[in-house]
Coordinates of C-alpha atoms and ligand atoms in Angstrom, one line a residue:
M27 CA 22.7 -35.2 10.6
L28 CA 19.0 -34.3 11.5
Q29 CA 16.8 -33.5 8.6
Y30 CA 13.5 -31.7 8.4
N31 CA 11.1 -31.0 5.6
L32 CA 9.5 -27.6 6.1
H33 CA 6.5 -26.3 4.3
D34 CA 6.2 -22.8 5.4
F35 CA 7.5 -20.1 7.8
D36 CA 5.2 -21.2 10.7
Q37 CA 6.8 -24.7 10.5
W38 CA 10.2 -23.2 10.3
R39 CA 9.6 -21.1 13.4
S40 CA 8.3 -23.8 15.6
T41 CA 11.0 -26.3 14.4
A42 CA 13.8 -23.7 14.8
R43 CA 12.6 -22.8 18.3
Q44 CA 12.7 -26.4 19.4
L45 CA 16.0 -27.0 17.8
C46 CA 17.5 -23.9 19.4
R47 CA 16.2 -24.9 22.8
R48 CA 17.7 -28.3 22.4
D49 CA 21.0 -26.7 21.6
I50 CA 21.2 -28.3 18.2
A51 CA 23.7 -26.2 16.2
P52 CA 23.1 -25.3 12.6
N53 CA 25.8 -27.6 11.4
Q54 CA 24.0 -30.6 13.0
V55 CA 20.8 -30.1 11.1
Q56 CA 19.5 -29.7 7.6
L57 CA 16.3 -27.8 7.0
L58 CA 14.9 -28.8 3.6
T59 CA 12.2 -27.2 1.6
R60 CA 9.2 -29.2 0.4
T61 CA 10.4 -29.2 -3.2
Q62 CA 13.5 -31.1 -2.1
T63 CA 11.6 -33.9 -0.4
G64 CA 11.9 -36.3 -3.4
L65 CA 15.6 -36.3 -3.1
F66 CA 15.7 -36.9 0.6
A67 CA 12.4 -38.8 1.0
E68 CA 13.9 -41.9 2.6
V69 CA 15.9 -40.0 5.3
S70 CA 13.9 -37.0 6.1
V71 CA 11.2 -36.6 8.6
D72 CA 8.2 -34.3 8.3
A73 CA 8.5 -31.5 10.9
S74 CA 4.9 -31.9 12.0
T75 CA 5.3 -35.5 13.1
D76 CA 8.9 -35.4 14.1
A77 CA 10.1 -36.8 17.5
V78 CA 11.8 -33.5 18.4
A79 CA 8.5 -31.7 17.9
N80 CA 6.5 -34.2 19.8
N81 CA 9.0 -34.1 22.7
E82 CA 8.9 -30.3 22.8
L83 CA 5.2 -30.3 22.8
K84 CA 5.1 -32.5 25.8
L85 CA 7.6 -30.3 27.5
E86 CA 5.4 -27.3 27.0
N87 CA 2.3 -29.1 28.0
S88 CA 3.7 -30.5 31.2
Q89 CA 4.6 -27.0 32.4
A90 CA 8.2 -27.6 32.5
E91 CA 9.8 -24.2 31.9
P92 CA 11.2 -24.2 28.4
Q93 CA 14.4 -22.3 28.2
A94 CA 13.4 -18.8 27.2
F95 CA 15.3 -16.8 24.6
N96 CA 14.5 -13.5 22.9
V97 CA 14.6 -12.9 19.3
P98 CA 14.4 -9.4 17.9
K99 CA 11.2 -8.6 16.2
A100 CA 13.1 -7.2 13.2
F101 CA 14.5 -10.7 12.7
L102 CA 11.1 -12.4 12.8
S103 CA 9.5 -10.1 10.3
L104 CA 12.5 -10.3 8.0
A105 CA 12.4 -14.1 8.4
E106 CA 8.8 -14.3 7.5
E107 CA 9.4 -12.5 4.2
V108 CA 12.5 -14.5 3.5
G109 CA 10.4 -17.6 4.0
Y110 CA 8.7 -16.8 0.7
H111 CA 12.0 -16.8 -1.3
R112 CA 12.7 -19.6 -3.7
D113 CA 16.3 -20.2 -2.4
A114 CA 16.4 -23.8 -1.2
D115 CA 18.8 -22.9 1.5
R116 CA 16.6 -20.2 3.1
W117 CA 15.5 -22.3 6.2
N118 CA 19.2 -23.2 7.0
L119 CA 20.3 -19.6 6.6
L120 CA 17.5 -18.4 8.8
Y121 CA 18.3 -21.0 11.4
R122 CA 21.9 -20.0 11.3
V123 CA 21.1 -16.4 12.0
L124 CA 18.7 -17.3 14.7
W125 CA 21.4 -19.4 16.3
R126 CA 23.9 -16.6 16.1
L127 CA 21.4 -14.1 17.6
T128 CA 20.8 -16.4 20.5
H129 CA 24.3 -17.5 21.0
G130 CA 26.4 -14.5 21.7
E131 CA 25.5 -12.1 18.8
P132 CA 22.3 -10.3 19.9
Q133 CA 23.3 -7.2 17.9
L134 CA 23.7 -9.2 14.7
M135 CA 20.7 -7.6 13.0
Q136 CA 22.3 -4.2 13.0
L137 CA 25.3 -5.5 11.1
S138 CA 24.1 -5.1 7.5
T139 CA 27.6 -5.8 6.3
D140 CA 27.5 -9.3 7.8
D141 CA 27.2 -11.8 4.9
D142 CA 24.2 -13.7 6.4
I143 CA 22.3 -10.5 7.2
H144 CA 23.2 -8.9 3.8
R145 CA 21.8 -12.0 2.1
L146 CA 18.6 -12.0 4.2
I147 CA 18.0 -8.3 3.3
Q148 CA 18.6 -9.0 -0.4
M149 CA 16.2 -11.9 -0.3
E150 CA 13.6 -9.9 1.5
K151 CA 13.8 -7.1 -1.1
A152 CA 13.5 -9.7 -3.9
V153 CA 10.3 -11.1 -2.3
R154 CA 8.8 -7.7 -1.9
R155 CA 9.6 -6.7 -5.5
D156 CA 8.1 -10.0 -6.7
A157 CA 4.9 -9.5 -4.6
H158 CA 4.5 -6.0 -6.0
K159 CA 4.8 -7.3 -9.6
M160 CA 2.3 -10.1 -9.0
K161 CA -0.2 -7.4 -7.8
A162 CA 0.4 -5.4 -10.8
F163 CA 0.7 -8.0 -13.6
V164 CA -1.8 -10.7 -12.8
R165 CA -4.5 -10.6 -15.5
F166 CA -7.7 -12.6 -15.1
R167 CA -9.5 -14.2 -17.9
E168 CA -13.2 -15.0 -17.7
V169 CA -14.5 -18.5 -18.0
K170 CA -18.2 -19.4 -17.8
H171 CA -19.2 -22.6 -16.0
D172 CA -22.8 -23.5 -15.2
G173 CA -23.9 -20.0 -15.8
C174 CA -21.4 -18.7 -13.3
A175 CA -18.5 -16.5 -14.1
Y176 CA -15.0 -17.5 -12.9
F177 CA -11.9 -15.5 -13.5
I178 CA -8.7 -17.3 -14.0
A179 CA -5.1 -16.1 -14.2
W180 CA -1.8 -17.7 -14.7
H181 CA 1.3 -16.0 -13.3
R182 CA 4.9 -16.9 -13.0
P183 CA 6.3 -15.3 -9.9
D184 CA 10.0 -15.6 -9.2
H185 CA 9.4 -16.6 -5.6
L186 CA 6.9 -18.7 -3.6
I187 CA 4.7 -15.7 -2.9
V188 CA 1.2 -17.0 -3.6
R189 CA 0.2 -17.1 0.1
K190 CA 1.7 -13.7 0.7
V191 CA -0.2 -12.0 -2.1
A192 CA -3.5 -13.9 -2.2
P193 CA -5.1 -12.0 0.7
F194 CA -4.6 -8.8 -1.4
F195 CA -6.6 -10.3 -4.3
S196 CA -9.3 -11.5 -2.0
R197 CA -9.8 -8.0 -0.8
R198 CA -9.5 -6.4 -4.2
F199 CA -11.8 -8.9 -6.0
K200 CA -14.0 -9.8 -3.1
A201 CA -17.2 -10.3 -5.1
M202 CA -15.7 -12.5 -7.7
N203 CA -14.8 -16.2 -8.0
W204 CA -11.2 -16.3 -9.1
T205 CA -8.2 -18.5 -9.3
I206 CA -4.6 -17.7 -9.7
L207 CA -2.5 -20.6 -11.1
T208 CA 1.2 -20.7 -10.7
K209 CA 3.5 -23.5 -11.3
D210 CA 4.4 -23.8 -7.6
E211 CA 1.1 -23.4 -5.9
S212 CA -2.4 -22.1 -6.9
V213 CA -5.1 -20.4 -5.0
S214 CA -8.9 -19.9 -5.4
W215 CA -11.3 -17.5 -3.8
D216 CA -15.0 -18.4 -3.7
Q217 CA -16.1 -15.0 -2.2
R218 CA -15.7 -16.5 1.2
E219 CA -12.3 -18.1 1.7
L220 CA -9.0 -18.7 0.1
K221 CA -8.1 -22.3 -0.8
Y222 CA -4.6 -23.3 -1.8
F223 CA -3.9 -26.3 -4.1
E224 CA -1.0 -27.5 -6.2
G225 CA 0.7 -25.7 -9.0
V226 CA -0.2 -26.3 -12.6
D227 CA 1.2 -25.9 -16.0
R228 CA 0.6 -22.8 -18.1
S229 CA -1.7 -24.7 -20.4
A230 CA -4.4 -25.0 -17.7
A231 CA -5.2 -21.3 -18.0
P232 CA -7.6 -20.3 -20.8
N233 CA -6.2 -18.2 -23.6
A234 CA -8.8 -15.7 -24.8
D235 CA -11.8 -14.1 -23.5
E236 CA -13.9 -11.0 -23.7
L237 CA -12.5 -9.4 -20.6
E238 CA -9.0 -9.5 -21.7
E239 CA -9.0 -6.0 -23.2
L240 CA -10.8 -4.6 -20.1
W241 CA -8.2 -6.1 -17.8
C242 CA -5.5 -4.7 -20.0
T243 CA -7.0 -1.3 -19.9
Y244 CA -7.5 -1.5 -16.1
Y245 CA -4.0 -2.6 -15.2
A246 CA -2.2 -0.4 -17.7
N247 CA -4.1 2.7 -16.7
I248 CA -4.7 2.6 -13.0
Y249 CA -2.1 0.4 -11.6
N250 CA 1.4 1.2 -12.2
P251 CA 2.7 4.4 -13.8
A252 CA 5.8 2.6 -15.0
R253 CA 3.6 0.5 -17.3
I254 CA 2.4 3.4 -19.2
K255 CA 6.0 4.3 -20.3
L256 CA 7.1 1.6 -22.7
K257 CA 10.8 2.1 -21.8
A258 CA 10.2 1.9 -18.1
M259 CA 7.9 -1.1 -18.7
K260 CA 10.6 -2.9 -20.4
A261 CA 13.2 -2.2 -17.8
E262 CA 10.8 -3.2 -15.0
M263 CA 9.1 -6.3 -16.4
P264 CA 10.9 -9.5 -17.0
V265 CA 10.8 -10.3 -20.7
R266 CA 8.9 -13.5 -20.1
H267 CA 5.7 -11.5 -19.2
W268 CA 5.7 -9.9 -22.6
S269 CA 4.3 -12.8 -24.5
T270 CA 1.1 -12.6 -22.4
M271 CA 0.9 -8.8 -22.5
P272 CA -1.1 -7.9 -25.6
E273 CA -1.7 -4.4 -24.3
T274 CA 1.7 -3.3 -25.4
K275 CA 0.1 -3.0 -28.9
I276 CA -2.8 -0.9 -27.8
I277 CA -1.2 1.3 -25.3
E278 CA -1.7 4.5 -27.1
Q279 CA -5.3 3.9 -27.4
M280 CA -5.7 2.8 -23.9
L281 CA -4.3 6.0 -22.5
Q282 CA -7.3 7.8 -24.1
D283 CA -9.9 5.2 -23.0
A284 CA -11.0 5.8 -19.5
P285 CA -11.0 2.5 -17.7
A286 CA -14.5 3.4 -16.4
R287 CA -16.2 0.1 -17.2
V288 CA -13.7 -1.9 -15.3
L289 CA -13.7 0.5 -12.5
Q290 CA -17.4 0.4 -12.4
M291 CA -17.3 -3.4 -12.1
L292 CA -15.0 -3.1 -9.2
V293 CA -16.6 -0.3 -7.5
H294 CA -20.0 -2.1 -7.7
S295 CA -18.7 -5.3 -6.4
E296 CA -20.2 -5.8 -3.0
G297 CA -18.2 -4.4 -0.1
Y298 CA -15.4 -3.1 -2.3
E299 CA -14.2 0.3 -1.8
Q300 CA -11.4 1.8 -3.8
S301 CA -8.7 3.6 -1.9
A302 CA -5.7 5.5 -2.7
R303 CA -3.8 2.9 -0.7
D304 CA -3.6 0.8 -3.8
F305 CA -1.8 3.7 -5.6
L306 CA 0.9 4.6 -3.1
P307 CA 4.4 4.1 -4.2
D308 CA 6.0 0.6 -4.3
P309 CA 6.6 -0.2 -0.6
A310 CA 10.0 -1.7 -1.7
T311 CA 11.3 1.8 -2.6
P312 CA 12.0 4.6 -0.1
L313 CA 9.1 6.9 0.6
S314 CA 9.5 10.6 0.2
L315 CA 7.3 13.6 -0.6
E316 CA 8.7 13.5 -4.1
S317 CA 7.8 9.8 -4.6
L318 CA 4.4 10.6 -3.3
A319 CA 3.9 13.6 -5.5
S320 CA 4.8 11.5 -8.5
A321 CA 2.6 8.5 -7.5
V322 CA -0.5 10.7 -6.9
K323 CA -0.5 11.6 -10.6
N324 CA -1.7 8.0 -11.3
C325 CA -4.2 7.7 -8.6
R326 CA -7.6 6.5 -9.9
A327 CA -9.1 5.6 -6.5
C328 CA -12.1 7.7 -7.1
D329 CA -13.7 9.3 -10.2
L330 CA -12.4 12.7 -9.7
Y331 CA -9.3 12.1 -11.7
C332 CA -11.5 11.6 -14.8
H333 CA -12.4 15.2 -15.3
A334 CA -9.6 17.1 -13.5
T335 CA -6.5 18.3 -15.3
Q336 CA -4.1 16.8 -12.8
A337 CA -3.7 15.8 -9.2
V338 CA -2.5 18.7 -7.0
F339 CA -0.2 17.5 -4.3
G340 CA 1.0 19.3 -1.3
H341 CA 3.7 21.9 -1.6
G342 CA 6.3 23.3 0.8
P343 CA 9.5 22.4 2.7
A344 CA 9.6 18.9 4.3
D345 CA 10.8 20.5 7.4
A346 CA 7.9 22.9 7.8
R347 CA 6.7 23.4 11.3
I348 CA 3.2 24.2 10.3
V349 CA 1.0 22.3 7.8
L350 CA -2.1 23.7 6.4
V351 CA -4.8 21.6 4.8
G352 CA -7.6 22.9 2.7
E353 CA -10.4 21.1 0.9
Q354 CA -9.5 20.4 -2.7
P355 CA -7.8 22.3 -5.5
G356 CA -9.9 24.9 -7.2
D357 CA -10.0 25.9 -10.8
Q358 CA -6.7 27.7 -10.8
E359 CA -4.9 25.1 -8.7
D360 CA -6.2 22.4 -11.1
L361 CA -4.5 24.2 -14.0
V362 CA -1.3 25.2 -12.3
G363 CA -0.8 22.1 -10.2
L364 CA -0.1 23.8 -6.9
P365 CA -2.4 24.3 -3.8
F366 CA -3.9 27.7 -3.0
V367 CA -2.7 29.7 -6.0
G368 CA -6.2 31.1 -7.0
P369 CA -8.5 33.6 -5.3
A370 CA -8.7 31.6 -2.1
G371 CA -4.9 31.4 -2.1
E372 CA -4.7 35.2 -2.3
V373 CA -6.9 35.5 0.7
L374 CA -4.8 32.9 2.6
S375 CA -1.6 34.7 1.7
E376 CA -3.0 38.0 2.9
A377 CA -4.1 36.4 6.2
L378 CA -0.8 34.8 6.7
M379 CA 1.0 38.0 6.1
A380 CA -1.2 39.8 8.6
A381 CA -0.5 37.1 11.1
G382 CA 3.3 37.4 10.5
I383 CA 3.7 33.9 9.0
D384 CA 6.0 33.4 6.1
R385 CA 4.1 31.3 3.6
S386 CA 7.2 29.8 2.1
Q387 CA 8.0 28.1 5.4
L388 CA 4.7 26.2 5.4
Y389 CA 3.7 23.1 3.9
V390 CA 0.2 23.5 2.2
T391 CA -1.9 20.6 1.0
N392 CA -5.6 19.6 0.5
T393 CA -7.8 16.8 1.9
V394 CA -8.7 15.7 -1.7
K395 CA -6.1 16.0 -4.4
H396 CA -8.2 16.3 -7.5
F397 CA -10.5 19.2 -8.4
K398 CA -14.3 18.4 -8.3
F399 CA -16.5 20.7 -10.3
E400 CA -19.6 21.2 -12.3
R401 CA -19.5 22.9 -15.7
Q402 CA -21.6 25.9 -16.1
G403 CA -21.1 27.5 -19.5
K404 CA -17.4 28.4 -19.6
H405 CA -17.0 28.1 -15.9
R406 CA -16.1 25.2 -13.7
L407 CA -17.9 25.6 -10.4
H408 CA -16.5 24.0 -7.3
K409 CA -18.4 21.0 -5.9
R410 CA -17.8 19.6 -2.5
P411 CA -16.2 16.2 -2.4
D412 CA -18.4 13.5 -0.9
A413 CA -17.6 11.3 2.0
R414 CA -16.4 8.4 -0.2
E415 CA -14.0 10.6 -2.2
I416 CA -12.6 11.9 1.0
R417 CA -12.1 8.4 2.5
A418 CA -10.5 7.2 -0.8
C419 CA -8.1 10.1 -0.8
R420 CA -7.1 10.0 2.9
P421 CA -4.0 7.7 2.3
W422 CA -2.3 10.5 0.5
F423 CA -2.5 12.8 3.4
E424 CA -1.5 10.1 5.8
A425 CA 1.6 9.3 3.7
E426 CA 2.4 13.0 3.3
W427 CA 2.1 13.6 7.0
S428 CA 4.4 10.6 7.7
Q429 CA 7.1 12.4 5.7
L430 CA 6.7 15.7 7.5
N431 CA 7.9 16.6 10.9
A432 CA 5.4 19.4 11.7
H433 CA 4.5 20.8 15.1
A434 CA 1.0 22.1 14.1
L435 CA -1.7 20.9 11.8
V436 CA -4.2 23.6 10.7
C437 CA -7.4 22.6 8.9
L438 CA -8.9 25.2 6.7
G439 CA -12.6 24.7 6.7
A440 CA -15.1 22.0 7.6
T441 CA -13.9 19.4 5.0
A442 CA -10.4 19.1 6.4
A443 CA -11.6 19.4 10.0
T444 CA -14.2 16.7 9.7
A445 CA -11.8 14.5 7.8
L446 CA -8.8 14.9 10.0
I447 CA -10.0 15.9 13.4
A448 CA -13.4 14.4 14.0
P449 CA -16.4 13.6 11.8
G450 CA -18.7 15.7 14.0
F451 CA -16.4 18.7 14.2
R452 CA -18.3 22.1 14.1
I453 CA -16.3 24.7 12.4
Q454 CA -18.5 27.5 13.6
K455 CA -18.2 26.5 17.2
Q456 CA -14.8 24.9 17.5
R457 CA -12.5 26.9 15.3
G458 CA -9.6 28.7 16.7
Q459 CA -9.0 26.2 19.6
W460 CA -6.2 23.8 19.8
T461 CA -7.1 20.2 20.0
A462 CA -5.3 16.9 19.6
S463 CA -5.9 14.8 16.5
Q464 CA -4.6 11.5 15.4
F465 CA -1.9 13.3 13.5
C466 CA -0.8 16.0 15.9
D467 CA -1.2 17.2 19.4
H468 CA -1.4 20.7 18.1
T469 CA -4.3 20.7 15.7
M470 CA -6.5 23.6 14.9
A471 CA -9.3 24.3 12.5
T472 CA -10.1 27.8 11.2
W473 CA -12.2 29.4 8.4
H474 CA -11.6 28.4 4.9
P475 CA -10.4 31.4 2.9
S476 CA -13.1 30.6 0.2
S477 CA -15.8 30.9 2.9
I478 CA -14.7 34.5 3.3
L479 CA -15.0 35.2 -0.4
R480 CA -18.5 33.7 -0.5
L481 CA -19.9 36.0 2.2
P482 CA -22.0 38.7 0.4
D483 CA -21.7 41.3 3.1
P484 CA -18.4 43.2 3.2
V485 CA -18.7 43.8 7.0
Q486 CA -19.1 40.1 7.6
R487 CA -16.2 39.4 5.3
Q488 CA -14.0 41.7 7.2
A489 CA -15.0 40.1 10.5
R490 CA -14.4 36.6 9.3
M491 CA -11.0 37.6 7.8
Q492 CA -10.1 39.0 11.2
E493 CA -11.0 35.7 12.9
L494 CA -8.9 33.8 10.3
I495 CA -6.0 36.2 11.1
N496 CA -6.4 35.9 14.8
D497 CA -6.5 32.1 14.6
L498 CA -3.3 32.0 12.5
R499 CA -1.6 34.4 14.9
Q500 CA -2.3 32.0 17.7
V501 CA -0.8 29.2 15.6
K502 CA 2.3 31.4 15.1
L503 CA 2.5 32.2 18.8
T504 CA 2.4 28.5 19.8
V505 CA 4.6 26.9 17.2
G506 CA 5.7 29.5 14.7
Ligands
URA24 N1 -9.4 25.7 -1.9 C1 -8.8 24.7 -1.3 O1 -9.3 24.1 -0.4 N2 -7.6 24.3 -1.7 C2 -6.9 24.9 -2.7 O2 -5.9 24.5 -3.0 C3 -7.6 26.0 -3.4 C4 -8.8 26.4 -3.0
SF4_25 FE1 -7.0 9.6 -6.0 FE2 -7.7 11.5 -4.4 FE3 -7.7 11.9 -6.9 FE4 -9.6 10.4 -6.0 S1 -9.3 12.6 -5.6 S2 -8.4 10.0 -7.8 S3 -8.5 9.4 -4.3 S4 -6.0 11.5 -5.7

C-alpha cells in the first residue's frame, strides 16, 4: 500500500493528480495528514520527495502528453475548503471522490445524497463556520517589546484554518505587528508578510493588558450581532470560549460605550479602510433581503451609525422590476426606518403617480444607509455623505442588488448616480437617458425629489417636477 504524508491542499492536489494519472485506485493508497506522521514515520514518504512525484515531474517536463482529465470547478473549490478540516481521513475522502469523478461518475457533484458528497459538504460548512468564528472571536492582547507594540492572541479553532483566515487579519490589522497562536499552527504578521510557525500551548499567550477592554468593546459592538444577545451568544459560542471572554460581564455597559477609540485606531492605521463588507451576514448562511436588513442594523463601517437612530434599508418586493436608489435617509426616514417616507418621499410618490407607476411594486433604497446630519437647534439638517462613507456603504447596495431581479435601476440625484453609474456623472446633462452600469443594462439617473423641494422659484420647481415625471414615464414605458 502506497502512503503519502500531505501537508496542505496544494500537495494533495498535485499528488492526487499524479496518482490518478497513474491509475492508482483509492484502495491502493493511503493519504495521511501531517499529524499522523509519527505513527507511520518508518513507512511513509513525504509527497514532495516521492518517486511518483518525481517521475511525474519528468513526464511533464519531457513534453510527454500527460493523460488529461477534467475535474469540475465546484469540486476543486469544495476540496480546498475541506482541506482545512481536521478530519484525518479528508485526503483519502477527497481522492476517492476525485477518482469517482474521473472514473465514470462525472455528475457525482450533483448527487448531494451520495454519502461521500454529503460528507464533503458538511465538512466544508464546518470549516466556513469555524473561520467565521475565528474572525469574530480572536482577541489580541498588547505586549511591549523594545519599545514596539505587538499584539498577541490565542485561539482554539475546531479546524486547521489558520492559513485560511490569516489573510483576513493581515488586511484588517495591516499596520500592526500581530501573532495568532493556536495549538496546531501559529501565524505572525510584521506589516509586510505572513509567517507561519508551529502551534503552541495556551500558556504562551499573555493574560492581561490594557487593550483587553478595548478589544472586548470593539468585537462585542461591531462584529457580530449575535454576541450582543447573551442567549444567542451562548448558543453560538462553544463554551470553551467563555473562560477567555470577560466582556460577558460588562456587556450592558459596552452597549452604551461607543467603540470609537478602537475604531479610530483601526481607521487611522495606514492603508486601512473600513467597509461594510465586514458586516455582511455570515457567508455560511443563505443570503436574502431579510438577512441583509437584519445585518445592516449592526454596521459600523463608518461613523454615521453613531448619531443616526437606525440604519434604513431598502424596502419593496424582491421581484420588483424597477429599483430606485436615493442618497441617504432623511430625518423622517431615520425615525421611521423606511426610505422616502418624509417630504422627499411625498414628492416622489406624486411623481410616480403622475408617471403611472405603482410605488408598491418598486424596490426603493438608498446609496448610504444611515442619516448624516448637522444639528441646528431642534432641527437635524441633512448633510451630504462624503466619498469615504459612500465607498464604505457600497457593499450593502451590491448585496441588495444581488438579491433582486430588476430590469431597471433608477438613480435619484447625483450621489446615487456618481456612486453607481460613473464618478464623473453629470446629473444636469445626463439625466433622463438610459445607460448601462455595472449593475444593469437599463440604468437611468433623474432628479432627486429633494432637489425639487430646494428650488426657491415655484416655476422652476414645477419644471423640474415635470422632468422627473417625464423621466419616470420613460422608465415605465421601457420596463414597467
Ligand atoms: N432622501 C433620500 O435620498 N432618501 C430617502 O430615503 C429620503 C430622502
Ligand atoms: Fe454602515 Fe453605511 Fe451605516 Fe456607514 S452608513 S455605518 S457603511 S450602513
